[in-house]
Amino acid sequence: MDRETITSQKVLERILFDESAEPKALPLSLLAHITSNFSDDKEIGCGGFARVYRGMLDSGTVAVKKLHDLVDMDEKKFSEEIHCLMKAKHKNIVRFLGYCSDTQGEMVVCEGKLVLADVRQRLLCFEYLPKGSLDKQITDT
């Protein structure tokens, strides 16, 4: 684990345990590390817009929501979503801990040619609730 990932993990752990701490930008390397590179065995949910993974920290667990690549959301809309999540604070709402918006160049085949394309990844990090989603709690009772 590199220095940035170690430092970021400590910041995330501090946010997790300090309810007054504000959500922060998190590096993709940290979110990949704590989810074992988004491995299938860490997946805890999947929907039309994202997959959710269990992220393991040294002192706790978080939920990492990785938006699907096909979700058409420009930077402005993603920023607005983050802003709304940062303002939403209530005992009955899962705590928002951080976010990641990462764009990297990647060689892909387009019309039979290799081209350098921007590959965007957007992720949201929340506190982990071990009992699952509200709809599961309601339907199981």
Short mmCIF file of the C-alpha atoms (twelve columns), coordinates in Angstrom:
data_MODEL
# 
_entry.id   MODEL 
# 
loop_
_atom_site.group_PDB 
_atom_site.id 
_atom_site.type_symbol 
_atom_site.label_atom_id 
_atom_site.label_alt_id 
_atom_site.label_comp_id 
_atom_site.label_asym_id 
_atom_site.label_seq_id 
_atom_site.Cartn_x 
_atom_site.Cartn_y 
_atom_site.Cartn_z 
_atom_site.pdbx_PDB_model_num 
ATOM 1   C CA . MET A 1   0.000   0.000   0.000   1 
ATOM 2   C CA . ASP A 2   1.455   3.366   -0.995  1 
ATOM 3   C CA . ARG A 3   1.805   6.415   1.265   1 
ATOM 4   C CA . GLU A 4   -1.246  8.228   -0.197  1 
ATOM 5   C CA . THR A 5   -3.446  5.178   0.393   1 
ATOM 6   C CA . ILE A 6   -2.243  4.762   3.994   1 
ATOM 7   C CA . THR A 7   -2.827  8.453   4.758   1 
ATOM 8   C CA . SER A 8   -6.241  8.429   3.078   1 
ATOM 9   C CA . GLN A 9   -7.263  5.304   4.977   1 
ATOM 10  C CA . LYS A 10  -6.497  7.040   8.277   1 
ATOM 11  C CA . VAL A 11  -8.559  10.049  7.170   1 
ATOM 12  C CA . LEU A 12  -11.487 7.795   6.210   1 
ATOM 13  C CA . GLU A 13  -11.311 5.964   9.552   1 
ATOM 14  C CA . ARG A 14  -11.358 9.321   11.367  1 
ATOM 15  C CA . ILE A 15  -14.439 10.403  9.389   1 
ATOM 16  C CA . LEU A 16  -16.143 7.066   10.116  1 
ATOM 17  C CA . PHE A 17  -15.780 7.457   13.879  1 
ATOM 18  C CA . ASP A 18  -16.209 11.239  14.156  1 
ATOM 19  C CA . GLU A 19  -19.808 12.092  13.336  1 
ATOM 20  C CA . SER A 20  -18.950 15.800  13.114  1 
ATOM 21  C CA . ALA A 21  -16.308 15.186  10.408  1 
ATOM 22  C CA . GLU A 22  -17.122 16.324  6.887   1 
ATOM 23  C CA . PRO A 23  -16.999 13.936  3.898   1 
ATOM 24  C CA . LYS A 24  -13.781 14.168  1.861   1 
ATOM 25  C CA . ALA A 25  -12.476 13.397  -1.608  1 
ATOM 26  C CA . LEU A 26  -10.951 9.910   -1.531  1 
ATOM 27  C CA . PRO A 27  -8.411  8.479   -3.974  1 
ATOM 28  C CA . LEU A 28  -9.434  5.602   -6.220  1 
ATOM 29  C CA . SER A 29  -6.393  3.659   -4.971  1 
ATOM 30  C CA . LEU A 30  -7.833  3.618   -1.426  1 
ATOM 31  C CA . LEU A 31  -11.308 2.506   -2.486  1 
ATOM 32  C CA . ALA A 32  -9.825  -0.203  -4.714  1 
ATOM 33  C CA . HIS A 33  -7.574  -1.386  -1.869  1 
ATOM 34  C CA . ILE A 34  -10.300 -1.666  0.784   1 
ATOM 35  C CA . THR A 35  -12.637 -3.543  -1.607  1 
ATOM 36  C CA . SER A 36  -9.915  -5.921  -2.866  1 
ATOM 37  C CA . ASN A 37  -10.014 -4.152  -6.233  1 
ATOM 38  C CA . PHE A 38  -13.827 -4.308  -6.317  1 
ATOM 39  C CA . SER A 39  -13.821 -8.098  -6.126  1 
ATOM 40  C CA . ASP A 40  -17.017 -10.104 -6.489  1 
ATOM 41  C CA . ASP A 41  -16.691 -11.517 -2.968  1 
ATOM 42  C CA . LYS A 42  -16.851 -7.959  -1.564  1 
ATOM 43  C CA . GLU A 43  -20.012 -7.089  -3.524  1 
ATOM 44  C CA . ILE A 44  -23.012 -6.590  -1.246  1 
ATOM 45  C CA . GLY A 45  -25.528 -5.151  -3.697  1 
ATOM 46  C CA . CYS A 46  -26.229 -4.199  -7.287  1 
ATOM 47  C CA . GLY A 47  -28.791 -1.964  -8.935  1 
ATOM 48  C CA . GLY A 48  -29.503 -0.168  -12.171 1 
ATOM 49  C CA . PHE A 49  -26.987 2.583   -11.494 1 
ATOM 50  C CA . ALA A 50  -24.294 1.050   -9.303  1 
ATOM 51  C CA . ARG A 51  -22.692 -1.869  -7.507  1 
ATOM 52  C CA . VAL A 52  -22.048 -1.656  -3.775  1 
ATOM 53  C CA . TYR A 53  -18.986 -3.208  -2.140  1 
ATOM 54  C CA . ARG A 54  -17.940 -3.824  1.453   1 
ATOM 55  C CA . GLY A 55  -14.783 -1.854  2.203   1 
ATOM 56  C CA . MET A 56  -12.620 -3.211  5.003   1 
ATOM 57  C CA . LEU A 57  -10.620 -0.709  7.067   1 
ATOM 58  C CA . ASP A 58  -8.303  -1.539  9.967   1 
ATOM 59  C CA . SER A 59  -10.877 -0.290  12.457  1 
ATOM 60  C CA . GLY A 60  -14.222 -0.624  10.709  1 
ATOM 61  C CA . THR A 61  -16.256 -1.271  7.601   1 
ATOM 62  C CA . VAL A 62  -17.702 1.063   4.966   1 
ATOM 63  C CA . ALA A 63  -19.935 0.670   1.916   1 
ATOM 64  C CA . VAL A 64  -18.463 1.789   -1.416  1 
ATOM 65  C CA . LYS A 65  -20.944 2.529   -4.196  1 
ATOM 66  C CA . LYS A 66  -19.336 2.351   -7.642  1 
ATOM 67  C CA . LEU A 67  -21.496 3.966   -10.311 1 
ATOM 68  C CA . HIS A 68  -21.768 2.028   -13.564 1 
ATOM 69  C CA . ASP A 69  -19.691 3.391   -16.444 1 
ATOM 70  C CA . LEU A 70  -22.829 3.828   -18.522 1 
ATOM 71  C CA . VAL A 71  -24.471 6.216   -16.080 1 
ATOM 72  C CA . ASP A 72  -24.730 9.473   -18.019 1 
ATOM 73  C CA . MET A 73  -23.912 12.090  -15.408 1 
ATOM 74  C CA . ASP A 74  -21.707 15.062  -16.159 1 
ATOM 75  C CA . GLU A 75  -19.360 16.575  -13.591 1 
ATOM 76  C CA . LYS A 76  -21.854 19.295  -12.667 1 
ATOM 77  C CA . LYS A 77  -24.586 16.765  -11.822 1 
ATOM 78  C CA . PHE A 78  -22.141 14.594  -9.888  1 
ATOM 79  C CA . SER A 79  -20.986 17.665  -7.921  1 
ATOM 80  C CA . GLU A 80  -24.605 18.563  -7.157  1 
ATOM 81  C CA . GLU A 81  -25.247 14.997  -5.948  1 
ATOM 82  C CA . ILE A 82  -22.222 15.186  -3.640  1 
ATOM 83  C CA . HIS A 83  -23.368 18.576  -2.336  1 
ATOM 84  C CA . CYS A 84  -26.828 17.170  -1.507  1 
ATOM 85  C CA . LEU A 85  -25.313 14.121  0.203   1 
ATOM 86  C CA . MET A 86  -23.031 16.354  2.273   1 
ATOM 87  C CA . LYS A 87  -26.013 18.391  3.503   1 
ATOM 88  C CA . ALA A 88  -28.195 15.370  4.346   1 
ATOM 89  C CA . LYS A 89  -27.495 14.656  8.004   1 
ATOM 90  C CA . HIS A 90  -30.069 12.815  10.081  1 
ATOM 91  C CA . LYS A 91  -30.060 9.878   12.481  1 
ATOM 92  C CA . ASN A 92  -32.221 7.875   10.027  1 
ATOM 93  C CA . ILE A 93  -30.031 8.532   6.971   1 
ATOM 94  C CA . VAL A 94  -26.899 6.525   6.241   1 
ATOM 95  C CA . ARG A 95  -23.859 8.769   6.762   1 
ATOM 96  C CA . PHE A 96  -22.028 9.918   3.648   1 
ATOM 97  C CA . LEU A 97  -18.267 9.659   4.229   1 
ATOM 98  C CA . GLY A 98  -16.605 10.587  0.948   1 
ATOM 99  C CA . TYR A 99  -16.462 10.470  -2.815  1 
ATOM 100 C CA . CYS A 100 -14.152 9.827   -5.746  1 
ATOM 101 C CA . SER A 101 -14.267 11.139  -9.299  1 
ATOM 102 C CA . ASP A 102 -11.341 9.712   -11.227 1 
ATOM 103 C CA . THR A 103 -10.608 9.978   -14.950 1 
ATOM 104 C CA . GLN A 104 -7.755  8.078   -16.570 1 
ATOM 105 C CA . GLY A 105 -6.688  7.530   -20.144 1 
ATOM 106 C CA . GLU A 106 -7.122  3.969   -21.352 1 
ATOM 107 C CA . MET A 107 -6.504  2.342   -24.729 1 
ATOM 108 C CA . VAL A 108 -9.768  0.999   -26.175 1 
ATOM 109 C CA . VAL A 109 -10.874 -0.301  -29.567 1 
ATOM 110 C CA . CYS A 110 -13.202 2.090   -31.389 1 
ATOM 111 C CA . GLU A 111 -14.314 1.364   -34.950 1 
ATOM 112 C CA . GLY A 112 -11.503 -1.159  -35.306 1 
ATOM 113 C CA . LYS A 113 -8.783  1.226   -34.134 1 
ATOM 114 C CA . LEU A 114 -6.985  1.594   -30.814 1 
ATOM 115 C CA . VAL A 115 -7.654  5.021   -29.350 1 
ATOM 116 C CA . LEU A 116 -6.872  6.682   -26.042 1 
ATOM 117 C CA . ALA A 117 -10.175 7.283   -24.261 1 
ATOM 118 C CA . ASP A 118 -10.995 8.954   -20.971 1 
ATOM 119 C CA . VAL A 119 -12.385 6.348   -18.586 1 
ATOM 120 C CA . ARG A 120 -14.300 7.975   -15.751 1 
ATOM 121 C CA . GLN A 121 -14.987 6.289   -12.440 1 
ATOM 122 C CA . ARG A 122 -17.300 7.755   -9.829  1 
ATOM 123 C CA . LEU A 123 -17.690 6.328   -6.370  1 
ATOM 124 C CA . LEU A 124 -19.475 7.238   -3.158  1 
ATOM 125 C CA . CYS A 125 -18.525 6.004   0.305   1 
ATOM 126 C CA . PHE A 126 -21.041 5.525   3.131   1 
ATOM 127 C CA . GLU A 127 -21.141 4.042   6.599   1 
ATOM 128 C CA . TYR A 128 -21.801 0.304   6.441   1 
ATOM 129 C CA . LEU A 129 -25.024 -1.020  7.934   1 
ATOM 130 C CA . PRO A 130 -24.632 -4.761  8.578   1 
ATOM 131 C CA . LYS A 131 -28.369 -5.457  8.667   1 
ATOM 132 C CA . GLY A 132 -28.835 -4.489  5.023   1 
ATOM 133 C CA . SER A 133 -31.227 -2.119  3.313   1 
ATOM 134 C CA . LEU A 134 -34.440 -0.677  4.705   1 
ATOM 135 C CA . ASP A 135 -36.604 -2.496  2.145   1 
ATOM 136 C CA . LYS A 136 -35.125 -5.835  3.276   1 
ATOM 137 C CA . GLN A 137 -35.850 -4.997  6.924   1 
ATOM 138 C CA . ILE A 138 -39.440 -4.057  6.117   1 
ATOM 139 C CA . THR A 139 -40.195 -7.134  3.984   1 
ATOM 140 C CA . ASP A 140 -38.514 -9.615  6.355   1 
ATOM 141 C CA . THR A 141 -40.699 -8.678  9.323   1 
# 
